[in-house]
Coordinates of C-alpha atoms and ligand atoms in Angstrom, one line a residue:
M25 CA 20.1 -13.5 -9.5
T26 CA 18.5 -11.9 -12.0
E27 CA 18.2 -14.2 -15.7
P28 CA 17.5 -12.6 -18.5
H29 CA 13.4 -12.3 -19.0
L30 CA 10.7 -10.9 -21.4
F31 CA 8.5 -8.4 -19.4
V32 CA 5.0 -8.3 -20.3
I33 CA 2.8 -5.3 -19.4
Y34 CA -0.7 -5.6 -20.0
G35 CA -2.2 -2.6 -20.0
G36 CA 1.1 -1.2 -21.0
T37 CA -0.2 2.3 -22.4
G38 CA -2.2 3.1 -19.6
D39 CA -1.6 5.6 -16.4
L40 CA -0.2 3.0 -13.8
T41 CA 2.4 1.9 -16.5
S42 CA 3.3 5.8 -17.7
R43 CA 3.7 7.3 -14.6
K44 CA 4.5 4.4 -12.3
L45 CA 5.6 0.8 -14.2
L46 CA 8.0 2.6 -16.2
P47 CA 10.4 4.7 -14.8
S48 CA 11.2 2.1 -12.1
M49 CA 12.0 -0.2 -14.4
Y50 CA 13.8 1.4 -15.9
R51 CA 15.4 2.1 -13.3
I52 CA 15.9 -1.7 -12.0
I53 CA 17.6 -2.4 -15.1
K54 CA 19.8 0.3 -15.3
D55 CA 21.2 0.6 -11.6
A56 CA 21.0 -2.9 -11.5
G57 CA 23.3 -2.8 -15.0
I58 CA 21.0 -5.7 -16.5
A59 CA 18.9 -3.6 -18.9
D60 CA 20.5 -6.3 -22.4
Q61 CA 18.1 -8.3 -19.8
S62 CA 14.9 -7.6 -20.4
V63 CA 13.2 -7.1 -23.0
L64 CA 9.5 -5.1 -22.9
L65 CA 6.6 -5.6 -24.6
G66 CA 3.7 -3.6 -23.9
V67 CA 0.3 -4.5 -24.7
S68 CA -2.7 -2.4 -25.5
S69 CA -5.8 -2.3 -27.3
K70 CA -5.1 0.2 -29.4
D71 CA -3.7 0.1 -32.8
I72 CA -0.2 1.8 -32.5
D73 CA 2.7 -0.4 -34.1
D74 CA 6.1 -0.5 -32.3
D75 CA 8.0 2.8 -33.1
A76 CA 5.3 4.8 -31.9
Y77 CA 4.9 2.5 -28.7
R78 CA 8.4 3.4 -28.2
E79 CA 8.0 6.8 -28.2
F80 CA 5.3 6.8 -25.6
V81 CA 7.9 4.5 -23.3
K82 CA 10.5 7.1 -24.6
E83 CA 8.1 10.1 -23.8
S84 CA 7.0 8.5 -20.3
L85 CA 10.6 8.0 -19.0
L86 CA 11.2 11.2 -20.1
E87 CA 8.3 12.5 -18.2
A88 CA 9.8 11.1 -15.1
G89 CA 13.3 12.4 -15.9
I90 CA 15.0 9.5 -17.1
E91 CA 16.9 11.0 -20.6
D92 CA 19.0 9.3 -23.4
T93 CA 16.5 6.0 -23.4
A94 CA 16.0 6.0 -27.2
A95 CA 18.7 3.2 -28.0
W96 CA 17.5 1.0 -25.4
C97 CA 13.8 1.3 -26.6
A98 CA 14.9 0.5 -30.4
E99 CA 16.3 -2.4 -29.3
R100 CA 14.5 -3.5 -26.8
V101 CA 11.2 -2.8 -26.6
Y102 CA 7.5 -4.2 -28.6
H103 CA 4.3 -3.4 -28.5
Q104 CA 0.7 -6.4 -29.7
R105 CA -2.4 -5.5 -29.3
V106 CA -5.2 -7.0 -28.3
P107 CA -8.3 -6.2 -28.3
R108 CA -10.0 -5.4 -25.0
G109 CA -12.6 -8.2 -23.8
E110 CA -9.8 -10.5 -26.0
E111 CA -9.7 -14.0 -24.4
D112 CA -7.5 -15.2 -27.5
L113 CA -4.3 -14.7 -27.0
S114 CA -2.9 -17.4 -29.3
L115 CA -1.5 -14.0 -31.4
L116 CA 0.3 -12.4 -28.2
S117 CA 1.5 -15.8 -27.8
A118 CA 2.6 -16.1 -31.0
R119 CA 4.1 -12.8 -31.3
I120 CA 5.6 -14.3 -27.5
T121 CA 8.0 -17.1 -29.3
K122 CA 9.2 -14.4 -31.6
V123 CA 10.6 -12.1 -29.2
E124 CA 11.9 -14.1 -27.3
D125 CA 13.5 -16.1 -30.9
E126 CA 14.9 -12.8 -31.6
H127 CA 16.5 -12.1 -28.3
A128 CA 17.6 -15.2 -27.7
L129 CA 15.7 -15.6 -23.7
P130 CA 14.8 -18.6 -22.2
G131 CA 11.4 -18.5 -21.9
N132 CA 11.7 -16.6 -18.7
R133 CA 8.4 -14.1 -19.1
I134 CA 6.8 -12.0 -16.3
F135 CA 3.2 -10.8 -17.0
Y136 CA 1.6 -7.9 -15.4
L137 CA -1.5 -7.0 -15.0
A138 CA -1.4 -3.1 -14.7
L139 CA -5.4 -3.1 -15.6
P140 CA -9.3 -2.3 -14.2
P141 CA -10.1 -5.4 -11.3
V142 CA -12.9 -6.1 -14.3
A143 CA -10.3 -7.0 -17.1
F144 CA -8.5 -9.6 -14.7
P145 CA -10.0 -13.0 -15.1
G146 CA -11.0 -12.9 -18.9
V147 CA -6.9 -11.5 -19.2
I148 CA -6.1 -15.4 -16.5
K149 CA -8.1 -17.2 -18.4
G150 CA -7.0 -16.5 -22.1
L151 CA -3.4 -16.4 -20.7
S152 CA -3.8 -20.1 -19.4
A153 CA -5.7 -21.1 -22.5
A154 CA -3.0 -20.0 -25.0
G155 CA -1.1 -22.4 -22.5
L156 CA 0.8 -19.4 -21.6
N157 CA 0.8 -19.9 -18.0
E158 CA 3.8 -21.8 -19.0
S159 CA 7.0 -22.0 -20.3
P160 CA 10.4 -23.0 -21.5
G161 CA 11.5 -21.0 -17.8
W162 CA 9.7 -19.8 -15.2
T163 CA 6.0 -17.9 -15.7
R164 CA 5.3 -14.7 -12.9
L165 CA 2.0 -14.0 -12.8
V166 CA 1.5 -9.8 -11.6
I167 CA -1.7 -8.7 -10.6
E168 CA -2.4 -4.9 -8.6
K169 CA -5.3 -4.4 -5.9
P170 CA -8.1 -4.0 -5.4
F171 CA -8.0 -8.3 -5.9
G172 CA -11.7 -8.6 -5.8
R173 CA -14.5 -6.7 -4.4
D174 CA -15.2 -8.9 -1.9
L175 CA -14.8 -11.5 0.3
V176 CA -16.6 -14.1 -2.3
S177 CA -15.2 -12.8 -5.2
A178 CA -11.3 -12.6 -4.4
Q179 CA -12.4 -16.2 -3.2
S180 CA -12.8 -16.7 -7.2
L181 CA -10.9 -15.0 -8.3
N182 CA -7.9 -16.7 -6.5
R183 CA -10.0 -20.0 -7.3
L184 CA -9.7 -18.5 -11.1
V185 CA -5.9 -17.8 -10.7
H186 CA -5.2 -21.3 -8.9
S187 CA -6.8 -23.4 -12.2
S188 CA -3.4 -22.5 -13.8
F189 CA -0.9 -20.8 -12.2
D190 CA 0.9 -21.8 -8.8
E191 CA 0.5 -20.1 -6.1
D192 CA 4.0 -19.4 -6.3
Q193 CA 4.0 -18.1 -9.9
V194 CA 1.5 -15.7 -8.4
Y195 CA 2.3 -11.7 -7.2
R196 CA -0.7 -9.8 -5.9
I197 CA 0.6 -6.1 -5.2
D198 CA 0.3 -3.8 -2.2
H199 CA 2.5 -1.2 -3.7
Y200 CA 2.8 0.1 0.4
L201 CA 4.7 -3.0 1.4
G202 CA 7.5 -1.3 -1.1
K203 CA 8.1 1.5 0.7
E204 CA 11.0 1.7 2.9
T205 CA 9.5 3.0 5.6
V206 CA 6.8 -0.1 5.6
R207 CA 9.6 -2.1 4.3
N208 CA 11.0 -0.6 8.1
L209 CA 8.7 -2.1 10.4
L210 CA 9.7 -5.2 11.1
A211 CA 13.5 -4.0 11.4
F212 CA 12.3 -1.8 13.8
R213 CA 10.1 -3.9 16.1
F214 CA 12.5 -7.3 15.8
A215 CA 15.7 -5.8 15.4
N216 CA 15.2 -3.7 18.6
M217 CA 14.4 -5.4 21.7
L218 CA 14.1 -1.6 23.4
F219 CA 11.1 -1.5 21.4
E220 CA 9.7 -5.7 20.7
S221 CA 9.5 -5.7 25.0
S222 CA 7.0 -3.4 25.0
W223 CA 5.3 -4.1 22.0
N224 CA 2.3 -4.9 23.8
R225 CA -0.4 -5.6 26.1
D226 CA 1.2 -4.9 29.7
R227 CA 2.9 -1.5 28.2
V228 CA 0.8 0.1 25.6
D229 CA -2.0 1.5 25.7
A230 CA -3.6 1.7 21.8
I231 CA -2.2 2.5 18.1
E232 CA -3.5 4.6 15.2
I233 CA -2.8 3.7 11.8
N234 CA -3.4 7.2 10.3
V235 CA -3.0 7.9 6.2
A236 CA -4.5 10.7 5.1
E237 CA -4.8 12.4 1.5
S238 CA -5.2 16.2 0.8
L239 CA -6.3 15.1 -2.9
G240 CA -9.6 14.1 -4.1
I241 CA -10.8 11.8 -6.5
G242 CA -10.2 14.1 -9.5
Q243 CA -10.9 11.7 -12.5
R244 CA -10.5 8.5 -10.8
A245 CA -14.6 8.7 -11.0
A246 CA -15.1 5.9 -12.9
Y247 CA -12.9 3.1 -10.5
F248 CA -13.9 4.7 -7.2
D249 CA -17.4 5.5 -7.0
G250 CA -17.7 1.9 -7.3
A251 CA -14.9 0.8 -4.4
G252 CA -15.3 3.6 -1.9
V253 CA -12.3 4.6 0.3
I254 CA -12.8 0.7 2.3
R255 CA -12.1 -1.3 -0.9
D256 CA -9.4 1.0 -2.1
M257 CA -7.4 2.2 0.8
L258 CA -8.4 -0.1 4.3
Q259 CA -8.8 -3.7 2.9
N260 CA -5.5 -3.3 1.9
H261 CA -3.3 -0.6 2.6
L262 CA -4.3 0.5 5.6
T263 CA -4.3 -3.9 6.7
Q264 CA -1.1 -3.9 5.9
L265 CA 0.4 -1.7 7.7
L266 CA -2.0 -3.2 11.1
A267 CA 0.0 -6.8 9.8
L268 CA 3.0 -5.4 10.3
V269 CA 2.6 -3.7 13.9
A270 CA 1.1 -6.2 15.7
M271 CA 2.2 -9.7 14.2
E272 CA 4.0 -12.2 16.1
A273 CA 7.8 -12.7 15.3
P274 CA 8.8 -14.5 12.2
D275 CA 10.6 -18.0 12.8
S276 CA 12.8 -16.3 9.8
F277 CA 13.4 -14.0 7.4
D278 CA 11.6 -15.2 4.6
A279 CA 8.4 -14.6 2.3
E280 CA 6.5 -17.7 3.5
S281 CA 7.3 -17.1 7.1
I282 CA 6.0 -13.5 7.3
R283 CA 3.0 -14.0 5.5
D284 CA 2.3 -16.9 7.9
G285 CA 2.4 -14.2 10.4
K286 CA 0.7 -11.6 8.8
V287 CA -2.6 -14.1 8.1
R288 CA -2.0 -15.7 11.7
L289 CA -2.8 -12.1 12.7
L290 CA -5.4 -11.3 10.5
N291 CA -7.3 -14.1 11.6
A292 CA -7.3 -13.4 14.9
I293 CA -9.5 -9.8 14.3
R294 CA -12.7 -9.3 16.7
T295 CA -15.5 -9.1 14.1
I296 CA -15.3 -5.5 14.0
D297 CA -18.6 -3.2 15.6
F298 CA -20.3 -1.0 13.7
D299 CA -21.0 1.0 16.3
E300 CA -16.9 1.5 16.0
V301 CA -17.2 2.2 12.5
T302 CA -17.5 5.7 11.2
L303 CA -18.3 6.6 7.3
G304 CA -17.3 10.0 5.8
Q305 CA -17.5 11.6 2.5
Y306 CA -16.2 15.0 1.7
G307 CA -18.3 18.2 0.7
P308 CA -17.7 21.5 -1.0
A309 CA -15.6 23.9 1.4
E310 CA -13.1 26.7 0.9
H311 CA -9.7 25.4 2.4
N312 CA -6.7 27.8 2.5
G313 CA -8.5 30.6 -0.3
E314 CA -9.3 27.7 -2.6
S315 CA -12.9 26.3 -3.6
L316 CA -12.9 22.7 -3.1
L317 CA -15.3 20.6 -4.9
G318 CA -17.4 18.3 -2.4
Y319 CA -17.2 14.1 -4.3
R320 CA -20.7 14.3 -5.4
Q321 CA -19.4 17.7 -7.6
E322 CA -16.5 14.9 -8.8
D323 CA -16.6 14.2 -12.7
Q324 CA -18.5 11.7 -13.3
V325 CA -19.9 10.9 -9.6
P326 CA -23.4 11.1 -9.2
D327 CA -25.1 13.4 -7.7
N328 CA -26.4 11.0 -5.1
S329 CA -23.9 8.9 -4.6
I330 CA -23.5 7.3 -0.8
T331 CA -19.2 5.9 -1.9
P332 CA -17.3 7.1 1.5
T333 CA -14.2 8.8 1.2
F334 CA -13.5 8.7 4.4
V335 CA -13.2 5.6 7.6
S336 CA -12.3 5.8 10.6
L337 CA -12.5 2.1 13.2
K338 CA -11.8 0.3 15.7
I339 CA -9.6 -3.3 16.0
Q340 CA -10.1 -5.1 18.4
I341 CA -7.4 -8.2 18.4
D342 CA -7.8 -11.3 20.4
N343 CA -4.6 -12.9 21.3
W344 CA -1.8 -13.0 23.8
R345 CA -0.3 -10.2 23.2
W346 CA -3.2 -7.4 22.2
Q347 CA -6.3 -8.6 23.9
G348 CA -7.7 -4.9 25.4
V349 CA -5.6 -3.2 22.9
P350 CA -8.2 -0.9 20.5
F351 CA -6.1 -0.1 17.2
Y352 CA -7.7 3.0 15.5
L353 CA -7.3 2.6 11.7
R354 CA -8.2 6.2 10.2
T355 CA -7.8 7.3 6.3
G356 CA -9.8 9.7 4.5
K357 CA -9.0 12.1 1.0
R358 CA -9.4 15.6 1.1
L359 CA -7.6 16.3 4.1
P360 CA -5.6 18.7 5.4
E361 CA -2.3 17.5 4.5
K362 CA -0.8 13.9 2.6
S363 CA 0.6 11.6 5.6
S364 CA 0.3 8.4 6.5
Q365 CA 1.7 7.6 10.5
I366 CA 1.6 5.3 13.3
V367 CA 1.1 6.2 17.1
V368 CA 2.2 3.7 18.9
R369 CA 1.1 5.0 22.9
F370 CA 2.1 3.8 25.4
Q371 CA 0.3 3.3 29.1
P372 CA 0.5 6.3 31.9
P373 CA 2.9 5.0 34.9
P374 CA 0.7 3.6 37.7
I375 CA 0.8 6.0 39.8
C376 CA 1.9 9.7 39.5
I377 CA 3.2 11.2 41.5
F378 CA 3.6 14.8 39.8
H379 CA 0.7 15.9 41.2
G380 CA 0.5 19.7 40.2
Q381 CA 2.6 19.5 37.1
K382 CA 0.5 18.7 34.4
D383 CA -3.8 17.5 34.5
D384 CA -3.4 13.7 35.4
C385 CA -1.0 10.7 34.9
V386 CA -2.8 10.5 31.5
S387 CA 0.1 13.0 30.4
H388 CA 2.3 11.4 31.3
Q389 CA 1.8 8.6 28.0
N390 CA 5.1 7.5 25.4
V391 CA 3.7 7.9 22.2
I392 CA 6.3 6.5 19.2
R393 CA 5.1 8.2 15.9
L394 CA 5.7 6.3 13.5
V395 CA 6.1 8.4 9.9
L396 CA 5.9 6.6 6.8
Q397 CA 5.8 9.7 4.7
P398 CA 6.0 12.6 3.9
N399 CA 9.6 13.6 6.3
E400 CA 10.1 9.9 6.9
G401 CA 11.5 9.0 10.3
F402 CA 10.0 8.3 14.0
Q403 CA 10.0 10.1 17.2
L404 CA 9.8 9.1 20.6
H405 CA 7.8 11.4 23.2
F406 CA 8.8 11.3 26.0
D407 CA 8.7 13.7 29.6
V408 CA 11.8 15.5 31.2
K409 CA 12.4 17.9 34.2
S410 CA 13.1 21.2 32.6
P411 CA 16.0 22.6 34.7
G412 CA 15.7 24.4 38.4
E413 CA 14.4 24.1 41.7
S414 CA 10.8 23.4 40.9
L415 CA 9.5 20.3 39.6
Q416 CA 8.3 20.8 35.7
L417 CA 7.8 18.6 33.6
L418 CA 8.4 19.4 29.6
E419 CA 7.3 16.6 26.8
K420 CA 10.6 16.2 24.5
Q421 CA 11.8 13.9 21.4
L422 CA 14.3 12.2 20.0
S423 CA 14.2 12.0 17.0
F424 CA 15.3 10.2 13.9
M425 CA 15.2 11.3 10.2
Y426 CA 15.7 9.1 7.1
A427 CA 16.7 12.1 5.2
E428 CA 19.6 12.7 7.8
E429 CA 21.3 9.5 7.2
F430 CA 19.7 8.0 3.9
E431 CA 20.1 9.2 0.2
E432 CA 16.1 10.0 -1.4
L433 CA 14.8 6.6 -0.9
P434 CA 13.6 4.2 -3.4
P435 CA 10.2 4.2 -4.9
A436 CA 8.1 1.4 -3.8
Y437 CA 7.6 0.2 -7.1
Q438 CA 10.9 0.2 -8.1
T439 CA 11.6 -2.5 -5.2
L440 CA 9.1 -4.2 -6.0
I441 CA 9.6 -4.6 -9.8
L442 CA 12.4 -5.8 -9.1
D443 CA 11.9 -8.2 -6.1
I444 CA 9.1 -9.1 -9.1
I445 CA 12.4 -9.9 -11.2
L446 CA 14.3 -12.2 -8.4
G447 CA 11.8 -13.9 -7.8
D448 CA 11.3 -13.0 -4.1
Q449 CA 7.7 -13.1 -3.0
T450 CA 8.1 -11.9 0.6
L451 CA 6.6 -8.1 -0.3
F452 CA 3.9 -9.1 -2.3
V453 CA -0.1 -10.5 -1.0
R454 CA -0.5 -14.4 0.1
A455 CA -4.4 -15.9 -1.5
D456 CA -5.6 -16.8 2.0
E457 CA -3.8 -13.7 3.4
V458 CA -6.1 -11.5 0.6
E459 CA -8.7 -12.6 2.0
A460 CA -8.9 -13.0 5.5
S461 CA -8.6 -9.4 4.8
W462 CA -11.6 -9.4 3.1
R463 CA -13.0 -11.1 4.9
L464 CA -12.3 -9.3 8.2
Y465 CA -14.4 -5.9 6.5
D466 CA -16.6 -7.5 4.0
P467 CA -19.9 -7.2 7.0
V468 CA -18.7 -3.1 6.7
I469 CA -18.7 -3.1 2.8
Q470 CA -21.9 -4.9 2.7
A471 CA -23.5 -2.1 5.2
A472 CA -21.7 0.7 3.3
D473 CA -22.8 -0.5 0.5
N474 CA -26.3 -0.4 1.8
G475 CA -26.4 3.0 2.5
R476 CA -24.7 2.9 6.2
K477 CA -25.3 6.5 7.5
I478 CA -22.7 8.8 5.7
H479 CA -21.1 12.0 8.1
T480 CA -21.1 14.6 5.8
Y481 CA -17.1 16.3 5.6
D482 CA -15.9 19.5 5.0
A483 CA -13.4 19.0 1.9
G484 CA -9.9 19.7 4.1
T485 CA -10.7 19.3 7.2
W486 CA -9.9 16.1 9.1
G487 CA -12.9 14.2 8.8
P488 CA -16.1 13.6 11.2
E489 CA -15.6 12.4 14.5
G490 CA -15.5 8.8 15.4
P491 CA -17.5 7.2 17.9
H492 CA -13.6 7.8 19.5
T493 CA -11.7 10.9 20.0
P494 CA -8.1 10.3 18.2
I495 CA -5.4 10.5 20.2
Q496 CA -3.1 12.2 17.4
W497 CA -5.0 12.9 14.3
A498 CA -3.0 15.7 12.9
P499 CA 0.5 15.1 12.2
E500 CA 3.6 17.0 13.4
P501 CA 6.5 17.0 11.2
I502 CA 9.5 15.8 13.3
R503 CA 11.6 17.7 12.1
G504 CA 12.6 20.5 9.3
E505 CA 11.3 20.1 6.2
A506 CA 13.6 17.4 5.4
T507 CA 12.3 14.9 2.7
T508 CA 13.4 11.3 1.4
S509 CA 10.3 11.0 -1.3
P510 CA 9.4 9.7 -3.1
Q511 CA 9.1 6.3 -2.2
A512 CA 5.3 6.1 -3.8
Ligands
LIG613 C1 -4.0 3.3 -4.3 C2 -5.2 4.0 -4.0 O1 -3.5 2.4 -4.2 O2 -3.1 4.3 -3.2 C3 -5.0 5.7 -4.3 O3 -6.3 3.7 -5.5 C4 -3.8 6.5 -3.1 O4 -6.2 5.7 -3.7 C5 -2.5 5.1 -3.2 O5 -4.1 7.3 -3.5 C6 -2.0 6.2 -2.3 O6 -1.0 5.5 -2.3 P1 0.4 7.1 -1.6 O7 1.3 6.3 -1.8 O8 1.0 8.2 -2.7 O9 0.1 7.0 -0.4

């Protein structure tokens, strides 16, 4: 059940707030009929008054196609200036009390830190020093990714957070967890015995997790060049997908059981072998008649940057279910298209009785392709005998597409914001989970930061060849062009 609350967005005039948070928040409170329960207080370093901020909010909503918001903005939107780096938040605290009094709110507060990671510690200290870590109602702290930049910094950020907030107040965002198709992974596995009974080393040959992006780094160099693709995508989004695809069945569908399951899985992953890691950086190229910049030519990227924009690696899980089954994780910027897929390849039949029909038995492998975005859905690939006298095998597919069955999927941020308002932590990353994930990649990150060999790939191609051949990197559309996005 929702309760009246104050929604404080730190970074209230930023890009994330404007493009994702405001439209998602507005749609949620309208759809759930709780617009009269929510008051928004944007915090930024800009010297603007409430009216100017209301214009900004209105414009942002309009950009997202949401009209007629003037009345809500006038009645329920405020702005408080806090200079950048300021840790004395007594003014903010006084303003919160004033706004809450005006709206007779019971003191339920959300602090959403839509800020660059370097700003997290200062704001958390400031909130705590001003006593804003507790209130007469509930207080929830929302922290955007990346949470830390390695294991040590994530541990220290967790310690800082826990010095004034309890873990059940903390919502670490990984927006992939809010995508409908990602939320469906556990349902797909544990509501369908057909798949689950084959989801193990006895039946599965290999699993791929491929997240391809067609865009380059654009104007985000200030953040990305210090982060790189391992911190930006692998440590969080791809690792969450891996955990959901490989974890054991949770005891129940609650936040703690699911997060316990993910942590257990992450802790069972074998130390990554450097020989199984390929790093890449896109170089300039012509693609579809367009001249694409190389990473080093992008705005504000140093000429000699060694930041990886592509990573591909093999993961092995030392547990009963997955012993010996390789997991290939791959992601890169400036690839030919945007596509996130999980591909499960099953083992071939033990004996090949269809000699002469295909190259060898390996061809007779069933594949399940879970398409997370776009053209959301899944396909099961299987062989069928072509009608007629001779024994010809053809590969066919059974497909399911969200667009054919459901309305447009809700954007991830909409789902996540509603869960924050409701106080459901299932789709948020727990402290031990984020540390387990950094522990896994720390050695790879150190090697990358220290200039481990990085391959240049042409912008608009599928990235450098790795030590292992991809099963199915280049994604195939399922059927038609229908799409149910947005769910980003
Ligand atoms: C963000 C990364 O977390 O996820 C971006 O910082 C990336 O670099 C984005 O482009 C991808 O998200 P989506 O939802 O478009 O797949």
